[in-house]
Amino acid sequence: MPRPCTLLVLEDEPLIMMDLQFSGEDQDCTMLCAASCGEALQLIDKADTIDAAILDVSLGAGKTCLPVARKLENLSIPYILHSGDLDRHDETIRTLDAKLVAKPFPAEKVIAAAIACAVNDDC
């Protein structure tokens, strides 16, 4: 049986983050949750391992997940994009080579997609 996954979640909406966190814990994942790029980058630097990440594209005030996505890419950590408004972002975000899981989507299915990304390299 594979070991439980450690998943990073970058999400600025508290209810969505909580839903993802609880769904991940229900699937025996260790959840590292951040509401901003700064928090996510700190978690990445401190974590022993991160198997995959779920990144909200739009983080409010014109900020995006791009710095975190680039850091994850540099560390060869797979991630999925979880967004309801990808069409409103600049072309830089569109260059990210990641699976998009559009909002709204059930949290357990988002977690399942992240686990598949980590375990089967299905991103």
Tab-separated table of N, CA, C and O in Angstrom:
chain	number	residue	atom	x	y	z
A	1	MET	N	0.853	-1.193	0.000
A	1	MET	CA	0.000	0.000	0.000
A	1	MET	C	0.885	1.238	0.000
A	1	MET	O	1.810	1.350	0.806
A	2	PRO	N	0.633	2.210	-0.903
A	2	PRO	CA	1.469	3.405	-0.952
A	2	PRO	C	1.287	4.253	0.297
A	2	PRO	O	0.242	4.231	0.936
A	3	ARG	N	2.332	4.985	0.622
A	3	ARG	CA	2.260	5.867	1.790
A	3	ARG	C	1.295	7.010	1.508
A	3	ARG	O	1.061	7.358	0.347
A	4	PRO	N	0.723	7.594	2.547
A	4	PRO	CA	-0.180	8.732	2.337
A	4	PRO	C	0.569	9.890	1.684
A	4	PRO	O	1.771	10.058	1.874
A	5	CYS	N	-0.153	10.665	0.909
A	5	CYS	CA	0.433	11.815	0.218
A	5	CYS	C	0.494	13.035	1.130
A	5	CYS	O	-0.356	13.214	1.997
A	6	THR	N	1.484	13.861	0.882
A	6	THR	CA	1.527	15.194	1.471
A	6	THR	C	1.169	16.160	0.360
A	6	THR	O	1.832	16.196	-0.687
A	7	LEU	N	0.098	16.927	0.575
A	7	LEU	CA	-0.398	17.852	-0.431
A	7	LEU	C	-0.323	19.282	0.079
A	7	LEU	O	-0.700	19.569	1.216
A	8	LEU	N	0.145	20.167	-0.779
A	8	LEU	CA	0.133	21.600	-0.513
A	8	LEU	C	-1.108	22.183	-1.175
A	8	LEU	O	-1.398	21.872	-2.331
A	9	VAL	N	-1.840	23.004	-0.431
A	9	VAL	CA	-3.006	23.701	-0.982
A	9	VAL	C	-2.769	25.201	-0.854
A	9	VAL	O	-2.511	25.700	0.248
A	10	LEU	N	-2.836	25.908	-1.982
A	10	LEU	CA	-2.778	27.362	-1.996
A	10	LEU	C	-4.161	27.837	-2.423
A	10	LEU	O	-4.571	27.641	-3.573
A	11	GLU	N	-4.882	28.421	-1.485
A	11	GLU	CA	-6.277	28.829	-1.718
A	11	GLU	C	-6.596	30.010	-0.812
A	11	GLU	O	-6.396	29.936	0.395
A	12	ASP	N	-7.082	31.113	-1.414
A	12	ASP	CA	-7.371	32.301	-0.608
A	12	ASP	C	-8.791	32.350	-0.068
A	12	ASP	O	-9.110	33.207	0.755
A	13	GLU	N	-9.661	31.440	-0.485
A	13	GLU	CA	-11.027	31.393	0.035
A	13	GLU	C	-11.071	30.398	1.201
A	13	GLU	O	-10.891	29.191	1.000
A	14	PRO	N	-11.299	30.890	2.432
A	14	PRO	CA	-11.229	30.022	3.614
A	14	PRO	C	-12.139	28.790	3.562
A	14	PRO	O	-11.718	27.703	3.970
A	15	LEU	N	-13.355	28.920	3.067
A	15	LEU	CA	-14.259	27.771	3.041
A	15	LEU	C	-13.804	26.709	2.051
A	15	LEU	O	-13.895	25.508	2.327
A	16	ILE	N	-13.297	27.141	0.908
A	16	ILE	CA	-12.782	26.186	-0.071
A	16	ILE	C	-11.545	25.495	0.488
A	16	ILE	O	-11.405	24.275	0.382
A	17	MET	N	-10.649	26.275	1.122
A	17	MET	CA	-9.456	25.680	1.712
A	17	MET	C	-9.831	24.644	2.776
A	17	MET	O	-9.282	23.546	2.805
A	18	MET	N	-10.758	24.996	3.630
A	18	MET	CA	-11.166	24.086	4.699
A	18	MET	C	-11.770	22.807	4.113
A	18	MET	O	-11.473	21.700	4.576
A	19	ASP	N	-12.586	22.954	3.090
A	19	ASP	CA	-13.197	21.793	2.440
A	19	ASP	C	-12.116	20.881	1.845
A	19	ASP	O	-12.158	19.656	2.009
A	20	LEU	N	-11.137	21.466	1.168
A	20	LEU	CA	-10.037	20.679	0.608
A	20	LEU	C	-9.209	20.020	1.712
A	20	LEU	O	-8.837	18.849	1.608
A	21	GLN	N	-8.942	20.772	2.769
A	21	GLN	CA	-8.156	20.232	3.880
A	21	GLN	C	-8.842	19.021	4.498
A	21	GLN	O	-8.223	17.973	4.672
A	22	PHE	N	-10.120	19.152	4.805
A	22	PHE	CA	-10.843	18.041	5.426
A	22	PHE	C	-10.950	16.846	4.481
A	22	PHE	O	-10.811	15.697	4.905
A	23	SER	N	-11.182	17.110	3.207
A	23	SER	CA	-11.268	16.013	2.235
A	23	SER	C	-9.939	15.291	2.107
A	23	SER	O	-9.894	14.061	2.011
A	24	GLY	N	-8.847	16.049	2.123
A	24	GLY	CA	-7.523	15.431	2.067
A	24	GLY	C	-7.236	14.596	3.298
A	24	GLY	O	-6.720	13.476	3.207
A	25	GLU	N	-7.578	15.133	4.458
A	25	GLU	CA	-7.373	14.383	5.698
A	25	GLU	C	-8.227	13.117	5.720
A	25	GLU	O	-7.774	12.077	6.196
A	26	ASP	N	-9.430	13.192	5.162
A	26	ASP	CA	-10.295	12.007	5.070
A	26	ASP	C	-9.659	10.923	4.201
A	26	ASP	O	-9.972	9.743	4.357
A	27	GLN	N	-8.787	11.324	3.289
A	27	GLN	CA	-8.105	10.367	2.416
A	27	GLN	C	-6.673	10.089	2.908
A	27	GLN	O	-5.815	9.661	2.143
A	28	ASP	N	-6.434	10.358	4.203
A	28	ASP	CA	-5.149	10.092	4.866
A	28	ASP	C	-3.976	10.893	4.317
A	28	ASP	O	-2.825	10.458	4.407
A	29	CYS	N	-4.255	12.051	3.755
A	29	CYS	CA	-3.186	12.926	3.281
A	29	CYS	C	-2.765	13.882	4.388
A	29	CYS	O	-3.575	14.286	5.215
A	30	THR	N	-1.509	14.243	4.377
A	30	THR	CA	-1.019	15.329	5.208
A	30	THR	C	-1.244	16.602	4.401
A	30	THR	O	-0.801	16.699	3.250
A	31	MET	N	-1.946	17.559	4.997
A	31	MET	CA	-2.319	18.768	4.271
A	31	MET	C	-1.518	19.965	4.764
A	31	MET	O	-1.481	20.236	5.973
A	32	LEU	N	-0.886	20.651	3.851
A	32	LEU	CA	-0.167	21.891	4.128
A	32	LEU	C	-0.948	22.994	3.431
A	32	LEU	O	-1.017	23.023	2.201
A	33	CYS	N	-1.556	23.888	4.204
A	33	CYS	CA	-2.479	24.881	3.642
A	33	CYS	C	-1.937	26.288	3.782
A	33	CYS	O	-1.435	26.682	4.838
A	34	ALA	N	-2.071	27.058	2.690
A	34	ALA	CA	-1.601	28.443	2.663
A	34	ALA	C	-2.638	29.306	1.956
A	34	ALA	O	-3.277	28.861	1.004
A	35	ALA	N	-2.767	30.541	2.423
A	35	ALA	CA	-3.713	31.480	1.823
A	35	ALA	C	-3.025	32.506	0.926
A	35	ALA	O	-3.688	33.305	0.274
A	36	SER	N	-1.689	32.488	0.885
A	36	SER	CA	-0.953	33.445	0.061
A	36	SER	C	0.300	32.771	-0.498
A	36	SER	O	0.743	31.729	0.008
A	37	CYS	N	0.870	33.392	-1.508
A	37	CYS	CA	2.107	32.857	-2.087
A	37	CYS	C	3.224	32.836	-1.050
A	37	CYS	O	3.978	31.859	-0.973
A	38	GLY	N	3.323	33.880	-0.242
A	38	GLY	CA	4.365	33.923	0.781
A	38	GLY	C	4.269	32.758	1.743
A	38	GLY	O	5.274	32.106	2.061
A	39	GLU	N	3.053	32.471	2.209
A	39	GLU	CA	2.847	31.330	3.115
A	39	GLU	C	3.192	30.020	2.415
A	39	GLU	O	3.830	29.142	2.999
A	40	ALA	N	2.761	29.871	1.174
A	40	ALA	CA	3.021	28.638	0.431
A	40	ALA	C	4.527	28.432	0.223
A	40	ALA	O	5.036	27.323	0.399
A	41	LEU	N	5.231	29.487	-0.128
A	41	LEU	CA	6.679	29.375	-0.340
A	41	LEU	C	7.394	28.992	0.955
A	41	LEU	O	8.335	28.187	0.936
A	42	GLN	N	6.943	29.514	2.089
A	42	GLN	CA	7.520	29.122	3.378
A	42	GLN	C	7.264	27.647	3.668
A	42	GLN	O	8.154	26.936	4.137
A	43	LEU	N	6.042	27.181	3.400
A	43	LEU	CA	5.725	25.769	3.625
A	43	LEU	C	6.585	24.870	2.740
A	43	LEU	O	7.071	23.826	3.184
A	44	ILE	N	6.790	25.272	1.506
A	44	ILE	CA	7.634	24.491	0.591
A	44	ILE	C	9.048	24.396	1.141
A	44	ILE	O	9.656	23.323	1.150
A	45	ASP	N	9.571	25.517	1.616
A	45	ASP	CA	10.943	25.537	2.142
A	45	ASP	C	11.095	24.698	3.401
A	45	ASP	O	12.151	24.113	3.638
A	46	LYS	N	10.051	24.611	4.217
A	46	LYS	CA	10.128	23.903	5.499
A	46	LYS	C	9.740	22.429	5.414
A	46	LYS	O	10.114	21.643	6.282
A	47	ALA	N	8.985	22.045	4.390
A	47	ALA	CA	8.444	20.688	4.316
A	47	ALA	C	9.528	19.671	3.987
A	47	ALA	O	10.417	19.932	3.179
A	48	ASP	N	9.427	18.515	4.634
A	48	ASP	CA	10.331	17.412	4.296
A	48	ASP	C	10.002	16.870	2.909
A	48	ASP	O	10.885	16.518	2.153
A	49	THR	N	8.721	16.786	2.630
A	49	THR	CA	8.285	16.290	1.326
A	49	THR	C	6.929	16.882	0.982
A	49	THR	O	6.111	17.137	1.867
A	50	ILE	N	6.738	17.129	-0.290
A	50	ILE	CA	5.434	17.507	-0.833
A	50	ILE	C	5.272	16.663	-2.087
A	50	ILE	O	6.114	16.700	-2.981
A	51	ASP	N	4.209	15.881	-2.115
A	51	ASP	CA	4.001	14.981	-3.250
A	51	ASP	C	3.306	15.658	-4.425
A	51	ASP	O	3.545	15.312	-5.576
A	52	ALA	N	2.439	16.616	-4.130
A	52	ALA	CA	1.719	17.357	-5.171
A	52	ALA	C	1.080	18.579	-4.531
A	52	ALA	O	1.023	18.692	-3.301
A	53	ALA	N	0.605	19.480	-5.382
A	53	ALA	CA	-0.012	20.705	-4.883
A	53	ALA	C	-1.285	21.013	-5.668
A	53	ALA	O	-1.441	20.605	-6.819
A	54	ILE	N	-2.157	21.738	-4.990
A	54	ILE	CA	-3.391	22.257	-5.580
A	54	ILE	C	-3.287	23.776	-5.477
A	54	ILE	O	-3.212	24.315	-4.366
A	55	LEU	N	-3.252	24.449	-6.612
A	55	LEU	CA	-3.051	25.896	-6.620
A	55	LEU	C	-4.267	26.618	-7.171
A	55	LEU	O	-4.672	26.377	-8.320
A	56	ASP	N	-4.831	27.507	-6.377
A	56	ASP	CA	-5.843	28.430	-6.869
A	56	ASP	C	-5.096	29.441	-7.725
A	56	ASP	O	-4.052	29.952	-7.318
A	57	VAL	N	-5.592	29.725	-8.908
A	57	VAL	CA	-4.887	30.632	-9.814
A	57	VAL	C	-4.973	32.073	-9.327
A	57	VAL	O	-3.970	32.764	-9.205
A	58	SER	N	-6.175	32.535	-9.027
A	58	SER	CA	-6.395	33.925	-8.633
A	58	SER	C	-6.419	34.044	-7.116
A	58	SER	O	-7.229	33.399	-6.451
A	59	LEU	N	-5.515	34.877	-6.583
A	59	LEU	CA	-5.403	35.020	-5.128
A	59	LEU	C	-5.837	36.397	-4.644
A	59	LEU	O	-5.511	36.801	-3.545
A	60	GLY	N	-6.565	37.120	-5.448
A	60	GLY	CA	-7.066	38.432	-5.059
A	60	GLY	C	-6.040	39.525	-5.244
A	60	GLY	O	-4.834	39.271	-5.318
A	61	ALA	N	-6.510	40.739	-5.352
A	61	ALA	CA	-5.673	41.928	-5.512
A	61	ALA	C	-4.709	41.792	-6.694
A	61	ALA	O	-3.586	42.281	-6.659
A	62	GLY	N	-5.149	41.079	-7.732
A	62	GLY	CA	-4.330	40.920	-8.926
A	62	GLY	C	-3.192	39.924	-8.805
A	62	GLY	O	-2.391	39.776	-9.721
A	63	LYS	N	-3.109	39.230	-7.680
A	63	LYS	CA	-2.037	38.252	-7.478
A	63	LYS	C	-2.460	36.885	-8.003
A	63	LYS	O	-3.631	36.544	-7.981
A	64	THR	N	-1.459	36.134	-8.445
A	64	THR	CA	-1.704	34.781	-8.940
A	64	THR	C	-0.740	33.810	-8.260
A	64	THR	O	0.174	34.215	-7.540
A	65	CYS	N	-0.938	32.542	-8.561
A	65	CYS	CA	-0.113	31.478	-7.997
A	65	CYS	C	1.223	31.310	-8.715
A	65	CYS	O	1.992	30.406	-8.377
A	66	LEU	N	1.517	32.138	-9.686
A	66	LEU	CA	2.697	31.953	-10.538
A	66	LEU	C	4.005	31.741	-9.772
A	66	LEU	O	4.757	30.816	-10.092
A	67	PRO	N	4.329	32.539	-8.737
A	67	PRO	CA	5.605	32.296	-8.025
A	67	PRO	C	5.681	30.900	-7.396
A	67	PRO	O	6.736	30.266	-7.406
A	68	VAL	N	4.562	30.425	-6.886
A	68	VAL	CA	4.535	29.096	-6.266
A	68	VAL	C	4.642	28.025	-7.337
A	68	VAL	O	5.384	27.051	-7.185
A	69	ALA	N	3.924	28.198	-8.440
A	69	ALA	CA	3.997	27.232	-9.540
A	69	ALA	C	5.424	27.100	-10.045
A	69	ALA	O	5.925	25.984	-10.257
A	70	ARG	N	6.108	28.206	-10.220
A	70	ARG	CA	7.503	28.171	-10.706
A	70	ARG	C	8.426	27.478	-9.706
A	70	ARG	O	9.301	26.707	-10.088
A	71	LYS	N	8.225	27.736	-8.429
A	71	LYS	CA	9.039	27.077	-7.391
A	71	LYS	C	8.804	25.565	-7.421
A	71	LYS	O	9.762	24.783	-7.348
A	72	LEU	N	7.550	25.163	-7.521
A	72	LEU	CA	7.229	23.738	-7.582
A	72	LEU	C	7.864	23.101	-8.819
A	72	LEU	O	8.413	21.996	-8.741
A	73	GLU	N	7.791	23.784	-9.942
A	73	GLU	CA	8.412	23.271	-11.170
A	73	GLU	C	9.908	23.081	-10.978
A	73	GLU	O	10.476	22.061	-11.399
A	74	ASN	N	10.560	24.047	-10.348
A	74	ASN	CA	12.009	23.956	-10.105
A	74	ASN	C	12.359	22.769	-9.220
A	74	ASN	O	13.447	22.215	-9.322
A	75	LEU	N	11.439	22.384	-8.343
A	75	LEU	CA	11.654	21.262	-7.433
A	75	LEU	C	11.066	19.946	-7.976
A	75	LEU	O	11.097	18.935	-7.289
A	76	SER	N	10.533	19.997	-9.191
A	76	SER	CA	9.902	18.828	-9.825
A	76	SER	C	8.742	18.259	-8.998
A	76	SER	O	8.554	17.055	-8.919
A	77	ILE	N	7.981	19.159	-8.376
A	77	ILE	CA	6.786	18.768	-7.624
A	77	ILE	C	5.575	19.032	-8.519
A	77	ILE	O	5.349	20.168	-8.944
A	78	PRO	N	4.790	18.007	-8.813
A	78	PRO	CA	3.628	18.211	-9.679
A	78	PRO	C	2.528	19.009	-8.975
A	78	PRO	O	2.412	18.977	-7.753
A	79	TYR	N	1.728	19.690	-9.781
A	79	TYR	CA	0.617	20.458	-9.221
A	79	TYR	C	-0.528	20.516	-10.210
A	79	TYR	O	-0.343	20.293	-11.411
A	80	ILE	N	-1.709	20.795	-9.668
A	80	ILE	CA	-2.879	21.060	-10.500
A	80	ILE	C	-3.356	22.474	-10.210
A	80	ILE	O	-3.122	23.017	-9.130
A	81	LEU	N	-4.011	23.068	-11.187
A	81	LEU	CA	-4.605	24.387	-11.021
A	81	LEU	C	-6.084	24.201	-10.714
A	81	LEU	O	-6.763	23.426	-11.390
A	82	HIS	N	-6.553	24.910	-9.705
A	82	HIS	CA	-7.950	24.814	-9.269
A	82	HIS	C	-8.520	26.215	-9.365
A	82	HIS	O	-8.269	27.061	-8.501
A	83	SER	N	-9.257	26.481	-10.441
A	83	SER	CA	-9.675	27.856	-10.681
A	83	SER	C	-11.018	27.908	-11.384
A	83	SER	O	-11.350	27.020	-12.165
A	84	GLY	N	-11.737	28.967	-11.116
A	84	GLY	CA	-12.991	29.220	-11.805
A	84	GLY	C	-12.878	30.350	-12.791
A	84	GLY	O	-13.829	30.666	-13.497
A	85	ASP	N	-11.714	30.971	-12.862
A	85	ASP	CA	-11.600	32.165	-13.708
A	85	ASP	C	-10.287	32.210	-14.486
A	85	ASP	O	-9.697	33.254	-14.657
A	86	LEU	N	-9.853	31.091	-15.001
A	86	LEU	CA	-8.593	31.053	-15.735
A	86	LEU	C	-8.610	31.975	-16.943
A	86	LEU	O	-7.591	32.559	-17.297
A	87	ASP	N	-9.743	32.161	-17.572
A	87	ASP	CA	-9.814	32.996	-18.772
A	87	ASP	C	-9.498	34.462	-18.500
A	87	ASP	O	-9.192	35.203	-19.422
A	88	ARG	N	-9.553	34.870	-17.254
A	88	ARG	CA	-9.295	36.280	-16.944
A	88	ARG	C	-7.825	36.564	-16.659
A	88	ARG	O	-7.469	37.691	-16.376
A	89	HIS	N	-6.967	35.577	-16.742
A	89	HIS	CA	-5.566	35.785	-16.392
A	89	HIS	C	-4.700	36.000	-17.613
A	89	HIS	O	-5.058	35.634	-18.725
A	90	ASP	N	-3.535	36.582	-17.366
A	90	ASP	CA	-2.636	36.894	-18.462
A	90	ASP	C	-2.047	35.626	-19.087
A	90	ASP	O	-2.217	34.527	-18.595
A	91	GLU	N	-1.349	35.818	-20.166
A	91	GLU	CA	-0.791	34.695	-20.919
A	91	GLU	C	0.258	33.922	-20.131
A	91	GLU	O	0.482	32.747	-20.390
A	92	THR	N	0.913	34.543	-19.151
A	92	THR	CA	1.920	33.836	-18.363
A	92	THR	C	1.302	32.650	-17.648
A	92	THR	O	1.869	31.558	-17.636
A	93	ILE	N	0.134	32.832	-17.055
A	93	ILE	CA	-0.550	31.741	-16.364
A	93	ILE	C	-0.900	30.635	-17.352
A	93	ILE	O	-0.789	29.456	-17.055
A	94	ARG	N	-1.269	31.013	-18.560
A	94	ARG	CA	-1.635	30.018	-19.563
A	94	ARG	C	-0.454	29.143	-19.976
A	94	ARG	O	-0.653	28.081	-20.548
A	95	THR	N	0.760	29.586	-19.708
A	95	THR	CA	1.942	28.798	-20.078
A	95	THR	C	2.250	27.701	-19.068
A	95	THR	O	3.107	26.858	-19.331
A	96	LEU	N	1.580	27.706	-17.930
A	96	LEU	CA	1.835	26.673	-16.932
A	96	LEU	C	1.372	25.324	-17.471
A	96	LEU	O	0.269	25.193	-17.982
A	97	ASP	N	2.243	24.353	-17.351
A	97	ASP	CA	1.942	23.022	-17.853
A	97	ASP	C	1.334	22.199	-16.723
A	97	ASP	O	2.021	21.410	-16.076
A	98	ALA	N	0.058	22.432	-16.480
A	98	ALA	CA	-0.615	21.768	-15.361
A	98	ALA	C	-2.056	21.458	-15.743
A	98	ALA	O	-2.669	22.147	-16.554
A	99	LYS	N	-2.570	20.434	-15.114
A	99	LYS	CA	-3.969	20.056	-15.291
A	99	LYS	C	-4.852	21.105	-14.619
A	99	LYS	O	-4.543	21.578	-13.525
A	100	LEU	N	-5.942	21.468	-15.277
A	100	LEU	CA	-6.890	22.421	-14.707
A	100	LEU	C	-8.111	21.674	-14.206
A	100	LEU	O	-8.727	20.902	-14.937
A	101	VAL	N	-8.443	21.900	-12.947
A	101	VAL	CA	-9.683	21.396	-12.359
A	101	VAL	C	-10.531	22.636	-12.088
A	101	VAL	O	-10.204	23.431	-11.206
A	102	ALA	N	-11.563	22.815	-12.877
A	102	ALA	CA	-12.360	24.033	-12.800
A	102	ALA	C	-13.248	24.053	-11.568
A	102	ALA	O	-13.781	23.027	-11.155
A	103	LYS	N	-13.376	25.229	-10.972
A	103	LYS	CA	-14.313	25.433	-9.874
A	103	LYS	C	-15.679	25.729	-10.469
A	103	LYS	O	-15.749	26.329	-11.539
A	104	PRO	N	-16.732	25.359	-9.822
A	104	PRO	CA	-16.778	24.534	-8.611
A	104	PRO	C	-16.623	23.054	-8.969
A	104	PRO	O	-17.062	22.608	-10.029
A	105	PHE	N	-16.005	22.319	-8.078
A	105	PHE	CA	-15.764	20.888	-8.250
A	105	PHE	C	-15.712	20.274	-6.868
A	105	PHE	O	-15.136	20.879	-5.951
A	106	PRO	N	-16.299	19.114	-6.652
A	106	PRO	CA	-16.301	18.528	-5.308
A	106	PRO	C	-14.885	18.351	-4.757
A	106	PRO	O	-13.982	17.877	-5.462
A	107	ALA	N	-14.698	18.728	-3.518
A	107	ALA	CA	-13.372	18.700	-2.890
A	107	ALA	C	-12.738	17.319	-2.953
A	107	ALA	O	-11.538	17.194	-3.207
A	108	GLU	N	-13.540	16.271	-2.729
A	108	GLU	CA	-12.955	14.922	-2.747
A	108	GLU	C	-12.409	14.568	-4.126
A	108	GLU	O	-11.422	13.848	-4.240
A	109	LYS	N	-13.011	15.117	-5.182
A	109	LYS	CA	-12.510	14.855	-6.537
A	109	LYS	C	-11.270	15.684	-6.835
A	109	LYS	O	-10.391	15.246	-7.572
A	110	VAL	N	-11.193	16.879	-6.281
A	110	VAL	CA	-9.979	17.690	-6.431
A	110	VAL	C	-8.819	16.975	-5.742
A	110	VAL	O	-7.718	16.855	-6.303
A	111	ILE	N	-9.055	16.483	-4.532
A	111	ILE	CA	-8.022	15.745	-3.796
A	111	ILE	C	-7.626	14.490	-4.565
A	111	ILE	O	-6.437	14.174	-4.697
A	112	ALA	N	-8.599	13.772	-5.107
A	112	ALA	CA	-8.306	12.563	-5.888
A	112	ALA	C	-7.440	12.900	-7.100
A	112	ALA	O	-6.511	12.152	-7.431
A	113	ALA	N	-7.710	14.030	-7.738
A	113	ALA	CA	-6.897	14.447	-8.883
A	113	ALA	C	-5.465	14.763	-8.452
A	113	ALA	O	-4.507	14.422	-9.146
A	114	ALA	N	-5.314	15.392	-7.291
A	114	ALA	CA	-3.963	15.707	-6.785
A	114	ALA	C	-3.214	14.429	-6.410
A	114	ALA	O	-2.015	14.303	-6.678
A	115	ILE	N	-3.912	13.474	-5.808
A	115	ILE	CA	-3.278	12.201	-5.456
A	115	ILE	C	-2.846	11.471	-6.729
A	115	ILE	O	-1.740	10.942	-6.808
A	116	ALA	N	-3.710	11.469	-7.746
A	116	ALA	CA	-3.355	10.835	-9.018
A	116	ALA	C	-2.142	11.523	-9.637
A	116	ALA	O	-1.271	10.870	-10.211
A	117	CYS	N	-2.079	12.820	-9.470
A	117	CYS	CA	-0.942	13.590	-9.964
A	117	CYS	C	0.336	13.150	-9.270
A	117	CYS	O	1.371	12.951	-9.903
A	118	ALA	N	0.253	12.942	-7.981
A	118	ALA	CA	1.428	12.549	-7.197
A	118	ALA	C	1.822	11.101	-7.435
A	118	ALA	O	3.004	10.791	-7.614
A	119	VAL	N	0.854	10.202	-7.443
A	119	VAL	CA	1.122	8.775	-7.487
A	119	VAL	C	1.363	8.277	-8.911
A	119	VAL	O	2.283	7.490	-9.148
A	120	ASN	N	0.552	8.736	-9.840
A	120	ASN	CA	0.608	8.219	-11.205
A	120	ASN	C	1.200	9.205	-12.213
A	120	ASN	O	1.192	8.940	-13.403
A	121	ASP	N	1.665	10.353	-11.717
A	121	ASP	CA	2.156	11.416	-12.591
A	121	ASP	C	1.095	11.780	-13.627
A	121	ASP	O	1.378	12.003	-14.793
A	122	ASP	N	-0.180	11.802	-13.173
A	122	ASP	CA	-1.321	12.099	-14.023
A	122	ASP	C	-1.727	13.561	-13.847
A	122	ASP	O	-2.768	13.867	-13.297
A	123	CYS	N	-0.869	14.453	-14.313
A	123	CYS	CA	-1.132	15.886	-14.179
A	123	CYS	C	-1.277	16.543	-15.547
A	123	CYS	O	-0.591	16.209	-16.456
